[in-house]
PDB file of C-alpha atoms in Angstrom:
ATOM      1  CA  MET K   1      -0.468 -44.731  24.730  1.00 39.00           C
ATOM      2  CA  LYS K   2      -3.480 -43.963  26.895  1.00 42.00           C
ATOM      3  CA  LYS K   3      -6.740 -43.427  25.127  1.00 44.00           C
ATOM      4  CA  PHE K   4      -7.089 -39.742  24.449  1.00 46.00           C
ATOM      5  CA  ASN K   5     -10.594 -38.371  24.847  1.00 46.00           C
ATOM      6  CA  LEU K   6     -10.615 -35.700  22.170  1.00 44.00           C
ATOM      7  CA  LEU K   7     -14.012 -34.262  23.052  1.00 42.00           C
ATOM      8  CA  ILE K   8     -13.028 -33.552  26.655  1.00 38.00           C
ATOM      9  CA  PHE K   9      -9.710 -32.126  25.493  1.00 41.00           C
ATOM     10  CA  LEU K  10     -11.543 -29.915  23.033  1.00 42.00           C
ATOM     11  CA  LEU K  11     -13.818 -28.485  25.703  1.00 38.00           C
ATOM     12  CA  ILE K  12     -10.877 -27.734  27.981  1.00 37.00           C
ATOM     13  CA  TYR K  13      -8.364 -26.342  25.499  1.00 41.00           C
ATOM     14  CA  MET K  14     -10.229 -24.940  22.515  1.00 44.00           C
ATOM     15  CA  GLY K  15     -10.256 -21.212  22.900  1.00 41.00           C
ATOM     16  CA  ALA K  16     -11.023 -18.341  20.577  1.00 38.00           C
ATOM     17  CA  CYS K  17      -9.135 -18.508  17.301  1.00 40.00           C
ATOM     18  CA  THR K  18      -7.773 -15.639  15.321  1.00 41.00           C
ATOM     19  CA  LYS K  19      -9.772 -13.947  12.594  1.00 41.00           C
ATOM     20  CA  ASP K  20     -10.762 -16.223   9.742  1.00 42.00           C
ATOM     21  CA  PRO K  21     -12.973 -15.535   6.702  1.00 46.00           C
ATOM     22  CA  LYS K  22     -15.294 -18.364   7.842  1.00 54.00           C
ATOM     23  CA  PRO K  23     -14.995 -18.416  11.616  1.00 58.00           C
ATOM     24  CA  LEU K  24     -13.924 -21.744  13.003  1.00 62.00           C
ATOM     25  CA  THR K  25     -16.429 -23.057  15.500  1.00 63.00           C
ATOM     26  CA  ARG K  26     -16.291 -25.702  18.176  1.00 67.00           C
ATOM     27  CA  THR K  27     -19.063 -27.487  16.322  1.00 74.00           C
ATOM     28  CA  ASP K  28     -16.840 -27.846  13.226  1.00 82.00           C
ATOM     29  CA  ILE K  29     -14.147 -29.578  15.226  1.00 86.00           C
ATOM     30  CA  GLU K  30     -16.507 -31.563  17.456  1.00 88.00           C
ATOM     31  CA  GLU K  31     -18.273 -32.989  14.403  1.00 94.00           C
ATOM     32  CA  SER K  32     -14.955 -33.945  12.818  1.00 95.00           C
ATOM     33  CA  ILE K  33     -13.783 -35.615  16.028  1.00 95.00           C
ATOM     34  CA  MET K  34     -17.012 -37.625  16.243  1.00 96.00           C
ATOM     35  CA  VAL K  35     -16.625 -38.730  12.607  1.00 97.00           C
ATOM     36  CA  TRP K  36     -13.000 -39.676  13.296  1.00 98.00           C
ATOM     37  CA  GLU K  37     -13.945 -41.695  16.399  1.00 97.00           C
ATOM     38  CA  ARG K  38     -16.568 -43.632  14.370  1.00 98.00           C
ATOM     39  CA  PHE K  39     -14.082 -44.265  11.533  1.00 98.00           C
ATOM     40  CA  LYS K  40     -11.477 -45.462  14.024  1.00 97.00           C
ATOM     41  CA  LYS K  41     -13.930 -47.801  15.763  1.00 98.00           C
ATOM     42  CA  THR K  42     -15.320 -49.193  12.511  1.00 98.00           C
ATOM     43  CA  ASN K  43     -11.797 -49.991  11.279  1.00 98.00           C
ATOM     44  CA  ALA K  44     -10.305 -51.346  14.533  1.00 98.00           C
ATOM     45  CA  ASN K  45      -8.083 -48.240  14.749  1.00 98.00           C
ATOM     46  CA  SER K  46      -6.232 -49.518  11.661  1.00 98.00           C
ATOM     47  CA  TYR K  47      -5.723 -47.115   8.786  1.00 98.00           C
ATOM     48  CA  PHE K  48      -3.205 -45.231   6.709  1.00 98.00           C
ATOM     49  CA  PHE K  49      -3.029 -41.594   5.697  1.00 98.00           C
ATOM     50  CA  THR K  50      -0.866 -39.459   3.457  1.00 98.00           C
ATOM     51  CA  SER K  51       0.308 -36.009   4.472  1.00 97.00           C
ATOM     52  CA  VAL K  52       1.651 -33.701   1.769  1.00 96.00           C
ATOM     53  CA  THR K  53       3.780 -30.574   1.582  1.00 92.00           C
ATOM     54  CA  SER K  54       4.849 -28.367  -1.287  1.00 89.00           C
ATOM     55  CA  SER K  55       7.216 -25.461  -1.590  1.00 83.00           C
ATOM     56  CA  PHE K  56       7.709 -22.621  -4.037  1.00 79.00           C
ATOM     57  CA  SER K  57      11.263 -23.947  -4.397  1.00 80.00           C
ATOM     58  CA  SER K  58       9.906 -27.125  -6.107  1.00 84.00           C
ATOM     59  CA  LEU K  59      10.116 -29.502  -3.120  1.00 89.00           C
ATOM     60  CA  LYS K  60       7.051 -31.733  -2.805  1.00 94.00           C
ATOM     61  CA  THR K  61       6.776 -34.442  -0.182  1.00 95.00           C
ATOM     62  CA  GLU K  62       4.378 -37.208   0.749  1.00 97.00           C
ATOM     63  CA  SER K  63       4.552 -39.083   4.029  1.00 97.00           C
ATOM     64  CA  THR K  64       2.270 -42.074   4.413  1.00 98.00           C
ATOM     65  CA  ILE K  65       1.796 -43.389   7.931  1.00 98.00           C
ATOM     66  CA  PHE K  66       0.363 -46.869   8.523  1.00 98.00           C
ATOM     67  CA  VAL K  67      -1.408 -47.557  11.827  1.00 98.00           C
ATOM     68  CA  ALA K  68      -2.554 -51.014  12.985  1.00 98.00           C
ATOM     69  CA  ASN K  69      -4.601 -51.331  16.160  1.00 98.00           C
ATOM     70  CA  GLY K  70      -3.544 -47.810  17.161  1.00 97.00           C
ATOM     71  CA  ASN K  71       0.201 -48.458  16.685  1.00 97.00           C
ATOM     72  CA  ILE K  72       2.344 -46.941  13.964  1.00 97.00           C
ATOM     73  CA  ILE K  73       3.839 -49.799  11.968  1.00 98.00           C
ATOM     74  CA  ARG K  74       5.260 -48.115   8.873  1.00 98.00           C
ATOM     75  CA  LYS K  75       6.184 -44.800   7.288  1.00 98.00           C
ATOM     76  CA  ASP K  76       6.697 -44.311   3.555  1.00 98.00           C
ATOM     77  CA  TYR K  77       8.361 -41.133   2.330  1.00 97.00           C
ATOM     78  CA  TYR K  78       8.502 -39.729  -1.182  1.00 97.00           C
ATOM     79  CA  ALA K  79       9.931 -36.398  -2.342  1.00 95.00           C
ATOM     80  CA  THR K  80      10.618 -34.654  -5.625  1.00 95.00           C
ATOM     81  CA  TYR K  81      12.602 -31.489  -6.179  1.00 93.00           C
ATOM     82  CA  ARG K  82      14.925 -29.777  -8.635  1.00 92.00           C
ATOM     83  CA  ASN K  83      18.620 -29.925  -7.838  1.00 91.00           C
ATOM     84  CA  ASP K  84      21.132 -27.141  -8.505  1.00 91.00           C
ATOM     85  CA  ASN K  85      21.425 -28.250 -12.151  1.00 92.00           C
ATOM     86  CA  GLY K  86      17.653 -27.992 -12.631  1.00 90.00           C
ATOM     87  CA  ASP K  87      17.201 -31.764 -12.904  1.00 93.00           C
ATOM     88  CA  TRP K  88      14.304 -33.446 -11.143  1.00 94.00           C
ATOM     89  CA  VAL K  89      15.365 -35.635  -8.243  1.00 94.00           C
ATOM     90  CA  GLU K  90      13.221 -38.257  -6.528  1.00 96.00           C
ATOM     91  CA  GLU K  91      13.817 -39.621  -3.052  1.00 95.00           C
ATOM     92  CA  ARG K  92      11.925 -42.386  -1.327  1.00 96.00           C
ATOM     93  CA  PHE K  93      12.311 -44.673   1.631  1.00 96.00           C
ATOM     94  CA  GLN K  94      10.294 -46.876   3.929  1.00 97.00           C
ATOM     95  CA  GLU K  95      10.651 -47.347   7.678  1.00 97.00           C
ATOM     96  CA  THR K  96       9.054 -50.263   9.508  1.00 96.00           C
ATOM     97  CA  GLY K  97       8.818 -51.546  13.059  1.00 92.00           C
ATOM     98  CA  SER K  98      11.303 -49.996  15.462  1.00 92.00           C
ATOM     99  CA  ASN K  99      12.910 -48.059  12.583  1.00 95.00           C
ATOM    100  CA  VAL K 100       9.846 -45.835  12.115  1.00 95.00           C
ATOM    101  CA  GLY K 101      10.914 -42.278  12.870  1.00 92.00           C
ATOM    102  CA  GLN K 102      14.643 -42.791  12.313  1.00 94.00           C
ATOM    103  CA  SER K 103      14.722 -40.228   9.509  1.00 92.00           C
ATOM    104  CA  PRO K 104      13.898 -36.579  10.163  1.00 91.00           C
ATOM    105  CA  GLN K 105      12.527 -36.265   6.620  1.00 93.00           C
ATOM    106  CA  GLY K 106       8.800 -35.981   6.135  1.00 93.00           C
ATOM    107  CA  LEU K 107       6.098 -36.076   8.742  1.00 95.00           C
ATOM    108  CA  ALA K 108       7.136 -37.202  12.195  1.00 95.00           C
ATOM    109  CA  PRO K 109       5.382 -40.493  12.980  1.00 96.00           C
ATOM    110  CA  MET K 110       2.012 -39.690  14.494  1.00 97.00           C
ATOM    111  CA  THR K 111      -1.461 -41.141  14.568  1.00 98.00           C
ATOM    112  CA  MET K 112      -4.592 -39.249  13.626  1.00 98.00           C
ATOM    113  CA  ASP K 113      -5.320 -38.915  17.354  1.00 97.00           C
ATOM    114  CA  ASP K 114      -1.937 -37.175  17.679  1.00 97.00           C
ATOM    115  CA  ILE K 115      -2.814 -34.935  14.734  1.00 97.00           C
ATOM    116  CA  TYR K 116      -6.144 -33.880  16.239  1.00 96.00           C
ATOM    117  CA  LYS K 117      -4.349 -33.171  19.515  1.00 94.00           C
ATOM    118  CA  MET K 118      -1.677 -31.059  17.740  1.00 94.00           C
ATOM    119  CA  ALA K 119      -4.404 -29.215  15.859  1.00 93.00           C
ATOM    120  CA  LEU K 120      -6.223 -28.365  19.072  1.00 91.00           C
ATOM    121  CA  GLU K 121      -3.119 -27.499  21.117  1.00 91.00           C
ATOM    122  CA  LYS K 122      -1.031 -25.698  18.536  1.00 92.00           C
ATOM    123  CA  TRP K 123      -2.145 -25.348  14.930  1.00 92.00           C
ATOM    124  CA  LEU K 124      -5.610 -23.904  15.582  1.00 90.00           C
ATOM    125  CA  LYS K 125      -4.415 -21.652  18.412  1.00 88.00           C
ATOM    126  CA  PRO K 126      -1.414 -19.793  17.006  1.00 86.00           C
ATOM    127  CA  ASP K 127       0.490 -17.447  19.287  1.00 86.00           C
ATOM    128  CA  VAL K 128       0.832 -14.942  16.429  1.00 89.00           C
ATOM    129  CA  LYS K 129      -1.697 -13.025  14.325  1.00 92.00           C
ATOM    130  CA  ALA K 130      -2.711 -15.470  11.646  1.00 90.00           C
ATOM    131  CA  GLU K 131      -5.346 -16.850   9.322  1.00 90.00           C
ATOM    132  CA  VAL K 132      -6.485 -20.122  10.892  1.00 92.00           C
ATOM    133  CA  VAL K 133      -7.555 -22.964   8.597  1.00 92.00           C
ATOM    134  CA  PHE K 134      -9.548 -26.083   9.439  1.00 94.00           C
ATOM    135  CA  GLU K 135     -10.919 -28.292   6.671  1.00 94.00           C
ATOM    136  CA  THR K 136     -12.331 -31.806   6.464  1.00 95.00           C
ATOM    137  CA  ASP K 137     -12.549 -34.346   3.677  1.00 96.00           C
ATOM    138  CA  SER K 138     -15.833 -35.565   2.181  1.00 95.00           C
ATOM    139  CA  LYS K 139     -16.274 -37.965   5.131  1.00 95.00           C
ATOM    140  CA  GLY K 140     -15.769 -35.193   7.696  1.00 95.00           C
ATOM    141  CA  ILE K 141     -12.276 -36.214   8.849  1.00 97.00           C
ATOM    142  CA  LEU K 142      -9.632 -33.518   9.320  1.00 97.00           C
ATOM    143  CA  SER K 143      -7.809 -32.833   6.048  1.00 96.00           C
ATOM    144  CA  LYS K 144      -6.137 -29.498   6.805  1.00 96.00           C
ATOM    145  CA  ALA K 145      -5.426 -27.768  10.086  1.00 95.00           C
ATOM    146  CA  GLY K 146      -3.069 -24.925  10.713  1.00 94.00           C
ATOM    147  CA  TYR K 147      -2.410 -21.291  10.131  1.00 93.00           C
ATOM    148  CA  TYR K 148      -0.751 -18.764   7.873  1.00 92.00           C
ATOM    149  CA  PRO K 149       0.996 -16.052   9.913  1.00 92.00           C
ATOM    150  CA  GLU K 150      -0.056 -12.518   9.023  1.00 91.00           C
ATOM    151  CA  GLY K 151       2.177 -11.151   6.264  1.00 86.00           C
ATOM    152  CA  CYS K 152       3.038 -14.673   5.125  1.00 82.00           C
ATOM    153  CA  ARG K 153       5.242 -14.932   2.061  1.00 74.00           C
ATOM    154  CA  ASP K 154       5.831 -18.410   0.641  1.00 75.00           C
ATOM    155  CA  ASP K 155       6.151 -21.608   2.635  1.00 77.00           C
ATOM    156  CA  CYS K 156       4.968 -20.385   6.005  1.00 85.00           C
ATOM    157  CA  PHE K 157       1.949 -22.636   6.629  1.00 91.00           C
ATOM    158  CA  GLU K 158       2.188 -24.181  10.104  1.00 92.00           C
ATOM    159  CA  GLY K 159       0.091 -27.306  10.351  1.00 95.00           C
ATOM    160  CA  ILE K 160      -0.816 -30.365   8.351  1.00 96.00           C
ATOM    161  CA  ILE K 161      -2.438 -31.231   5.058  1.00 96.00           C
ATOM    162  CA  ILE K 162      -3.789 -34.747   4.684  1.00 98.00           C
ATOM    163  CA  LYS K 163      -4.370 -35.879   1.108  1.00 97.00           C
ATOM    164  CA  THR K 164      -5.976 -39.255   1.849  1.00 97.00           C
ATOM    165  CA  ILE K 165      -7.032 -41.477   4.710  1.00 97.00           C
ATOM    166  CA  SER K 166      -8.245 -45.048   4.278  1.00 97.00           C
ATOM    167  CA  PRO K 167      -8.800 -48.206   6.303  1.00 97.00           C
ATOM    168  CA  LEU K 168      -5.802 -50.525   6.477  1.00 95.00           C
TER     169      LEU K 168
END
């Protein structure tokens, strides 16, 4: 994959976002991208992160993506939910090497560069009236990006929530 210059992409594609209680600014995203680029360089573009989802229907998922030298090498998936009998069910699997991405469950395999790109192209520029959300963790790296469509009722967040990110 060619190196993706996020700052140039940001300047070209980041347009006005929809109304938000705390308006999202280019500076917010630019600062996060700079922090991410430093983190990536410091750790030889080798890291892992966990993306989470939850639903009012009890489904909770965690997808952990492992990246070494910029390449996705592993995906771990974990889910819990209640079945029709009301019993808790757990599912988990691991994909490695060329098998990463074989299952449609959980987060599609993507790097943090891919996530920033998706945030800038899609999640922070919804084509519907929406509340746009962009948050970073304590280090300044993207932890939540997406939107809630106006009139949202349960499970309609479009975007990503990242619970943790650490060097590999």
